[in-house]
Coordinates of C-alpha atoms in Angstrom, one line a residue:
X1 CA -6.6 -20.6 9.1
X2 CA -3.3 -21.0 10.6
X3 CA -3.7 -22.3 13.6
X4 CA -0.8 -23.2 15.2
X5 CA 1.3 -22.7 18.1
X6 CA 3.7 -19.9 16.8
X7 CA 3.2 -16.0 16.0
X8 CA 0.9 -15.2 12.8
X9 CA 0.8 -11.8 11.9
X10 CA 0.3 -9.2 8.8
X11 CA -2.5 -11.2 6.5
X12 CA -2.8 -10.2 3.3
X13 CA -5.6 -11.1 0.8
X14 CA -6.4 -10.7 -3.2
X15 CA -8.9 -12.2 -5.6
X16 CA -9.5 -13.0 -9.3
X17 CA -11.5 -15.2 -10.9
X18 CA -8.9 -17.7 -10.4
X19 CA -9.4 -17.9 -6.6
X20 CA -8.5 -16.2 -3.2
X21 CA -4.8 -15.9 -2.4
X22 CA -3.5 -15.5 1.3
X23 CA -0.4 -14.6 2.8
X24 CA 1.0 -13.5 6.2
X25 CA 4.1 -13.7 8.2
X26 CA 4.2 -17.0 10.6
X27 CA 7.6 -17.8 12.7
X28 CA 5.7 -21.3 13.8
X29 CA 8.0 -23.8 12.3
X30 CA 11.3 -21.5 12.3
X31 CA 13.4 -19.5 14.4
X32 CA 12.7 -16.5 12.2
X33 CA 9.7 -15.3 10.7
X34 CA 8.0 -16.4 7.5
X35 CA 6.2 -15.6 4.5
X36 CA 3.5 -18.4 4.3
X37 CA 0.8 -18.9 1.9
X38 CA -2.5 -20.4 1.0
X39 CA -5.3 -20.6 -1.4
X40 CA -9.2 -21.8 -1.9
X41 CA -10.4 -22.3 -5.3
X42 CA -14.1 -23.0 -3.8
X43 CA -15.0 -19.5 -2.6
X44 CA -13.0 -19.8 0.5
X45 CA -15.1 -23.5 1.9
X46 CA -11.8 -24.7 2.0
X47 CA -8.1 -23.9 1.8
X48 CA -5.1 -25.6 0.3
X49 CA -2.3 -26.9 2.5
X50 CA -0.3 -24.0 3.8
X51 CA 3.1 -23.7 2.4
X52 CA 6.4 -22.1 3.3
X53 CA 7.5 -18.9 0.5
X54 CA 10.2 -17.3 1.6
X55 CA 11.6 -20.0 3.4
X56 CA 15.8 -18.7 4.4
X57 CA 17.1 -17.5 8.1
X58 CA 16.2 -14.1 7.4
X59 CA 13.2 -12.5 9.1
X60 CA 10.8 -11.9 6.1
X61 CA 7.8 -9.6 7.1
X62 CA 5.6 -6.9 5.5
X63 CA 4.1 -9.2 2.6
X64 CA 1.7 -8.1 0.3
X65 CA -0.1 -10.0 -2.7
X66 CA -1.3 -9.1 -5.9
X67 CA -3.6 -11.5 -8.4
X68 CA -4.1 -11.2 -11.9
X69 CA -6.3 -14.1 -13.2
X70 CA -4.1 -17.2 -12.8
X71 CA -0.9 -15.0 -12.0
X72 CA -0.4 -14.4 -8.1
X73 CA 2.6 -12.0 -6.8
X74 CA 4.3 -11.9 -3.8
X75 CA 6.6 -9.3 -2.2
X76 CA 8.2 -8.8 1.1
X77 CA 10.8 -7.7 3.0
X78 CA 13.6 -10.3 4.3
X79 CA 15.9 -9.0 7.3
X80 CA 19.2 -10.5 9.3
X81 CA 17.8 -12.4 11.7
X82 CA 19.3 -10.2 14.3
X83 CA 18.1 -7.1 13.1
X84 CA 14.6 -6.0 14.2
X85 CA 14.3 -2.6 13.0
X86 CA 14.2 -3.5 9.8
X87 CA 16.8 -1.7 8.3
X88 CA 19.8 -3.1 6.1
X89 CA 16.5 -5.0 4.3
X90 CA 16.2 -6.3 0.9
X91 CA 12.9 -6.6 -1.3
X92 CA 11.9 -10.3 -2.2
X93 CA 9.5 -11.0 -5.2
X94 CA 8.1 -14.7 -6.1
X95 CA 5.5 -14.9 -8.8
X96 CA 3.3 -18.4 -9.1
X97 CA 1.6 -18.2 -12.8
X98 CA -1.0 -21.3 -12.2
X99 CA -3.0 -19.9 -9.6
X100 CA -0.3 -20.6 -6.9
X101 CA 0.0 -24.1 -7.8
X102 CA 4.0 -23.7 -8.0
X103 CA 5.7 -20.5 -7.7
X104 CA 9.1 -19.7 -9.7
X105 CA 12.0 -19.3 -8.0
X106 CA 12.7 -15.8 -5.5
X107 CA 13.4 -12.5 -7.4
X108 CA 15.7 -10.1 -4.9
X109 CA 14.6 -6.5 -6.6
X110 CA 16.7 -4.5 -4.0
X111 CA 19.1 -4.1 -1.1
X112 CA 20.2 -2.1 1.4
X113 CA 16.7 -0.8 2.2
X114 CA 15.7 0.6 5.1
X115 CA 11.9 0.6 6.4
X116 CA 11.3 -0.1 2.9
X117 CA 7.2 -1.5 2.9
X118 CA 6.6 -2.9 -0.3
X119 CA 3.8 -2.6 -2.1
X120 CA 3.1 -4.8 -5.4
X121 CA -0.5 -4.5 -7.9
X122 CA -1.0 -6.1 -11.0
X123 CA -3.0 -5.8 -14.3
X124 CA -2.3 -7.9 -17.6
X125 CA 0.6 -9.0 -18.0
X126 CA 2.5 -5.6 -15.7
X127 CA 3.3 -5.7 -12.1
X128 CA 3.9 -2.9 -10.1
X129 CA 6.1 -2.8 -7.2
X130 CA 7.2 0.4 -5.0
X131 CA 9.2 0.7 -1.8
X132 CA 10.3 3.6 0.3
X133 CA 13.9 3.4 1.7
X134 CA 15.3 6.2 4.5
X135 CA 18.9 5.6 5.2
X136 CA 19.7 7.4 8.2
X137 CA 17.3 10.6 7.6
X138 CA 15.8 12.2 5.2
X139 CA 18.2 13.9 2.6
X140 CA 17.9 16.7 -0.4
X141 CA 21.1 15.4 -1.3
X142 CA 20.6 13.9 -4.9
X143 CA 23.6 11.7 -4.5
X144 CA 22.0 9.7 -1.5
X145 CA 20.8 6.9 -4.5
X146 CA 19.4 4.8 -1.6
X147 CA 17.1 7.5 0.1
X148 CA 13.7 7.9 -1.8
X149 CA 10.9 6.4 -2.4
X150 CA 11.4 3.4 -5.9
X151 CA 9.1 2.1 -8.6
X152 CA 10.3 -1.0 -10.6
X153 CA 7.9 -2.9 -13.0
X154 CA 8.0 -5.7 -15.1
X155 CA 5.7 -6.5 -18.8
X156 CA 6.0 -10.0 -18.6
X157 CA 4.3 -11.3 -15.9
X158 CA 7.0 -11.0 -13.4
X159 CA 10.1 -13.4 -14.8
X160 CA 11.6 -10.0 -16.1
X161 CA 12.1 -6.5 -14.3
X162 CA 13.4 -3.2 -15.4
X163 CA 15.3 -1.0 -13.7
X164 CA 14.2 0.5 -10.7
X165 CA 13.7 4.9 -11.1
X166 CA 12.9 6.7 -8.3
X167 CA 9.6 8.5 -7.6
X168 CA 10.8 11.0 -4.9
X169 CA 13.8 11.6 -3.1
X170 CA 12.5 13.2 -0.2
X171 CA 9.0 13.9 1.4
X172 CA 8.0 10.2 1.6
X173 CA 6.5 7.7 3.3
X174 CA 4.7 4.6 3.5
X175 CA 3.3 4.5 -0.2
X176 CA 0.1 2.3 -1.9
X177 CA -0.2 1.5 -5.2
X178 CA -3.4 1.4 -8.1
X179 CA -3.7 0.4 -11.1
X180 CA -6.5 1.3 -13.8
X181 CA -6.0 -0.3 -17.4
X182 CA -2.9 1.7 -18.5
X183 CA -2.7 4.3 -15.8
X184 CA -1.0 3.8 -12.7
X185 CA -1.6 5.6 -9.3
X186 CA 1.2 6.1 -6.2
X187 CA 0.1 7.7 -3.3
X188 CA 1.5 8.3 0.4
X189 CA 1.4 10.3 3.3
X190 CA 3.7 12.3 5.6
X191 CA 5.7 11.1 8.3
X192 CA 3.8 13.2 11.5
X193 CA 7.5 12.5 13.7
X194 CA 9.7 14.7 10.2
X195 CA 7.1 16.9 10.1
X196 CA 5.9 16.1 6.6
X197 CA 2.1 16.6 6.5
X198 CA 0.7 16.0 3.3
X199 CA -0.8 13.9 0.9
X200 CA 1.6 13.0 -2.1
X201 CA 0.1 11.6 -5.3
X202 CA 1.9 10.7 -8.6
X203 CA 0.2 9.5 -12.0
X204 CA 1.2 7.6 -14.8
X205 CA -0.5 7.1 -18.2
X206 CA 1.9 5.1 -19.8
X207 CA 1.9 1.9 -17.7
X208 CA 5.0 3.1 -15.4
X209 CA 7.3 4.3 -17.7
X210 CA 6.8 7.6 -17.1
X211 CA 5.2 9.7 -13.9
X212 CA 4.1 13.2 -13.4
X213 CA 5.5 15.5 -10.5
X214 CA 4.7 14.5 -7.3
X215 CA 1.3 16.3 -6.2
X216 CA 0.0 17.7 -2.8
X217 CA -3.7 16.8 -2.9
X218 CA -5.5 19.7 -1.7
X219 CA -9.6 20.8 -2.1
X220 CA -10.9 22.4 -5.1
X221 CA -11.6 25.9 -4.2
X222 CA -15.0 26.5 -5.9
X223 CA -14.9 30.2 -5.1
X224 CA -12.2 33.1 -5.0
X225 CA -12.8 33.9 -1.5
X226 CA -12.3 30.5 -0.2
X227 CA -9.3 29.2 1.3
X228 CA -8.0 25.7 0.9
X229 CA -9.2 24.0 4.1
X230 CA -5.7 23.1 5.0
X231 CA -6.6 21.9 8.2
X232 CA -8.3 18.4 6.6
X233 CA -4.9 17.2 5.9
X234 CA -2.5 17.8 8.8
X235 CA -0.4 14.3 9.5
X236 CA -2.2 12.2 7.5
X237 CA -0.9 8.2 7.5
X238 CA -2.5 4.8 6.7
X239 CA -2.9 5.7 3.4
X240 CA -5.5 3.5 1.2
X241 CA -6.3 4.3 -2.4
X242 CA -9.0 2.3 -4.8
X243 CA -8.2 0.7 -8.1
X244 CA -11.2 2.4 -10.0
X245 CA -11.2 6.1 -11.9
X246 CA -11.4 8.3 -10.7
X247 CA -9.3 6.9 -7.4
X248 CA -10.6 7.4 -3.8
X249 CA -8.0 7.6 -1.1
X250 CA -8.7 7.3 2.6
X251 CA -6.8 7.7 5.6
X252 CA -5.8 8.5 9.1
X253 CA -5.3 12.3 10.2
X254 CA -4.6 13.6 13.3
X255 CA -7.1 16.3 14.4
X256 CA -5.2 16.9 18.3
X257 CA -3.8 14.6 20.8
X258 CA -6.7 12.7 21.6
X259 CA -8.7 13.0 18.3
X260 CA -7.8 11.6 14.9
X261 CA -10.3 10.6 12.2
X262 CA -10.8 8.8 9.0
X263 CA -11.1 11.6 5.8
X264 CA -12.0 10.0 2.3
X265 CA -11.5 12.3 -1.3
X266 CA -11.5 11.8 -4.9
X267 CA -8.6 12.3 -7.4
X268 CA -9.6 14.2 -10.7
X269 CA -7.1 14.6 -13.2
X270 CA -5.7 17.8 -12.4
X271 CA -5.0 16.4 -9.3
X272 CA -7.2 18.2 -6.7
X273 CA -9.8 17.1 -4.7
X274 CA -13.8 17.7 -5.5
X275 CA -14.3 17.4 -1.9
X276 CA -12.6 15.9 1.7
X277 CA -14.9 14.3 3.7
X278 CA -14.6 13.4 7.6
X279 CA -16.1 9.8 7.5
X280 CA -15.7 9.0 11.5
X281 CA -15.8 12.7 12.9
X282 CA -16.0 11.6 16.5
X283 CA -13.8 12.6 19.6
X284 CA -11.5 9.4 19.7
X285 CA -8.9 7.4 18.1
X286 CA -10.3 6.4 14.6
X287 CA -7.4 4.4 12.7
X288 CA -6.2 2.1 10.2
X289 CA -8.6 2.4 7.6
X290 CA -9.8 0.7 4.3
X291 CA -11.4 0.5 1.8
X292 CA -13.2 -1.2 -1.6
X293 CA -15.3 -0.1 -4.5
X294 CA -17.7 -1.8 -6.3
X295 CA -20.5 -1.1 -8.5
X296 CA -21.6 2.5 -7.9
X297 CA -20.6 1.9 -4.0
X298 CA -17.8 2.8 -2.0
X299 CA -17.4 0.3 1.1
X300 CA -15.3 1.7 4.4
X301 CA -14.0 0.1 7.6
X302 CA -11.9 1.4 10.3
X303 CA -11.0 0.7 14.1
X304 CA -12.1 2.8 16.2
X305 CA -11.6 3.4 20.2
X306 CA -14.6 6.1 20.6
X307 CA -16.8 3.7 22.4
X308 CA -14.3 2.5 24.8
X309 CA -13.2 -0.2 23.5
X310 CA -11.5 -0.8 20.4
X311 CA -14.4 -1.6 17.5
X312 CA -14.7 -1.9 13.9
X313 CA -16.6 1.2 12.2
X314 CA -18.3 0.6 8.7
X315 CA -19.7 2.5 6.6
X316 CA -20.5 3.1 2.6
X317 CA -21.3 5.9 -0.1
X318 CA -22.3 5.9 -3.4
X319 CA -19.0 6.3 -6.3
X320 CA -18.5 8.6 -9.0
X321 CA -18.8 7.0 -12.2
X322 CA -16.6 8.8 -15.1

């Protein structure tokens, strides 16, 4: 799909009924990287010519894409072209409304962000977007207004945003977003190296304007005897969480040194766990996993280095219909 002589990297891929929508980062034609895009409206036979969207001397990296019937949304992160730790960042929006046709001119929601990540969804006429910003290290301090981890939304299909309020201020990390009709779901794991090892979870009802507490997610103890099997969730990152109700979230967890595997759980509404699962249970590297509902089945892949070679894992499950 790209094929060309420079550096493509981070793809990113949504569908509606409208078509498939693909973006990645691409430094091909530039000195700095890019956020580049393409589209097939023939169940991906063919692909539209590729086109430049960020298109400035900043590197622009860690896209993500959302699709909404004809409405496709774009965010990313654009960085001085000097800097390569992506700190000092800002968070770029561009929103096409015809399918990707045209898109409407940049959107900068924020600046001075610092590994920020940003993830966008989309239903009707919302979209979602959070980020997660650490400046220097994480802070209790309430009066550090860049440290934390940020929702914004808009209700007009992206021309017009409100302010930005701010999930959590500390014990974040690389979040993901759902959405289901009027609820929306943020979710993100600890950071293993600032010994923050759990699963957080937040829940709105109201279509963003409000969100509970942020929740630990820990197993339903089913009797008064039994103990929360604590060690399921130790350092816990690559996050993934479903659109569907109730949500499924996968990730990552490190079991020892040499051993981390892929655990999968369900969200209820009072936040706990029916069950944690270990999907890969082996005595390798299992990593960067995700995953897709549909129907009554739930659909996972990872990578995996058990075999001795770094392979893709599958494997699926039947869903739990509310």
């Amino acid at each position: 799909m790209s094929n060309n002589s420079g550096f493509s990297e981070h793809p990113q891929i949504a569908v509606s009924k409208n078509g498939i929508f693909i973006v990645w980062a691409d430094n091909t034609n530039s000195n700095n990287t890019e956020i580049t895009f393409t589209k097939s409206e023939d169940n991906g036979t063919t692909f539209s010519k590729v086109i430049n969207l960020s298109n400035n001397s900043k590197n622009s990296n860690n896209v993500e894409i959302s699709a909404f019937d004809e409405n496709v949304y774009v965010v990313w992160q654009d960085v001085d072209h000097n800097n390569n730790n992506n700190k000092n960042s800002s968070i770029m929006f561009k929103s096409s409304l015809d399918s990707g046709n045209t898109f409407n001119d940049t959107i900068e929601l924020a600046t001075d962000t610092n590994d920020a990540y940003p993830k966008v969804n989309s239903f009707e006429d919302y979209v979602f977007i959070v980020w997660n910003s650490e400046n220097n290290k994480i802070s209790q301090d309430n009066n550090n207004n860049n440290n934390g981890l940020f929702f914004i939304k808009s209700s007009d299909k992206g021309n017009n945003f409100e302010n930005s309020i701010r999930i959590a201020h500390y014990n974040f990390g690389e979040s993901q977003i759902a959405v289901n009709g009027n609820e929306v779901f943020i979710v993100w794991g600890g950071l293993y190296e600032k010994n923050i090892n759990d699963i957080y979870f937040v829940k709105s009802d109201d279509n963003g304007t409000s969100f509970t507490d942020p929740y630990t997610i820990q197993e339903k103890v089913t009797k008064p005897e039994s103990k929360v099997h604590s060690n399921k969730i130790n350092h816990p990152t690559n996050v993934e969480i479903t659109n569907n109700d109730p949500a499924y979230i996968v990730w990552q967890d490190k079991i020892s040194k040499e051993n981390q595997d892929i655990f999968i759980t369900n969200i209820g509404n009072d936040f706990q766990s029916t069950k944690i699962l270990n999907l890969s249970n082996n005595t390798g590297i299992s990593e960067c996993p995700q995953i897709a509902v549909s129907q009554n089945y739930i659909y996972v892949i990872w990578e995996d280095i058990t075999p001795g070679n770094h392979e893709i894992f599958f494997t699926k499950g039947q869903s739990i219909n509310k």
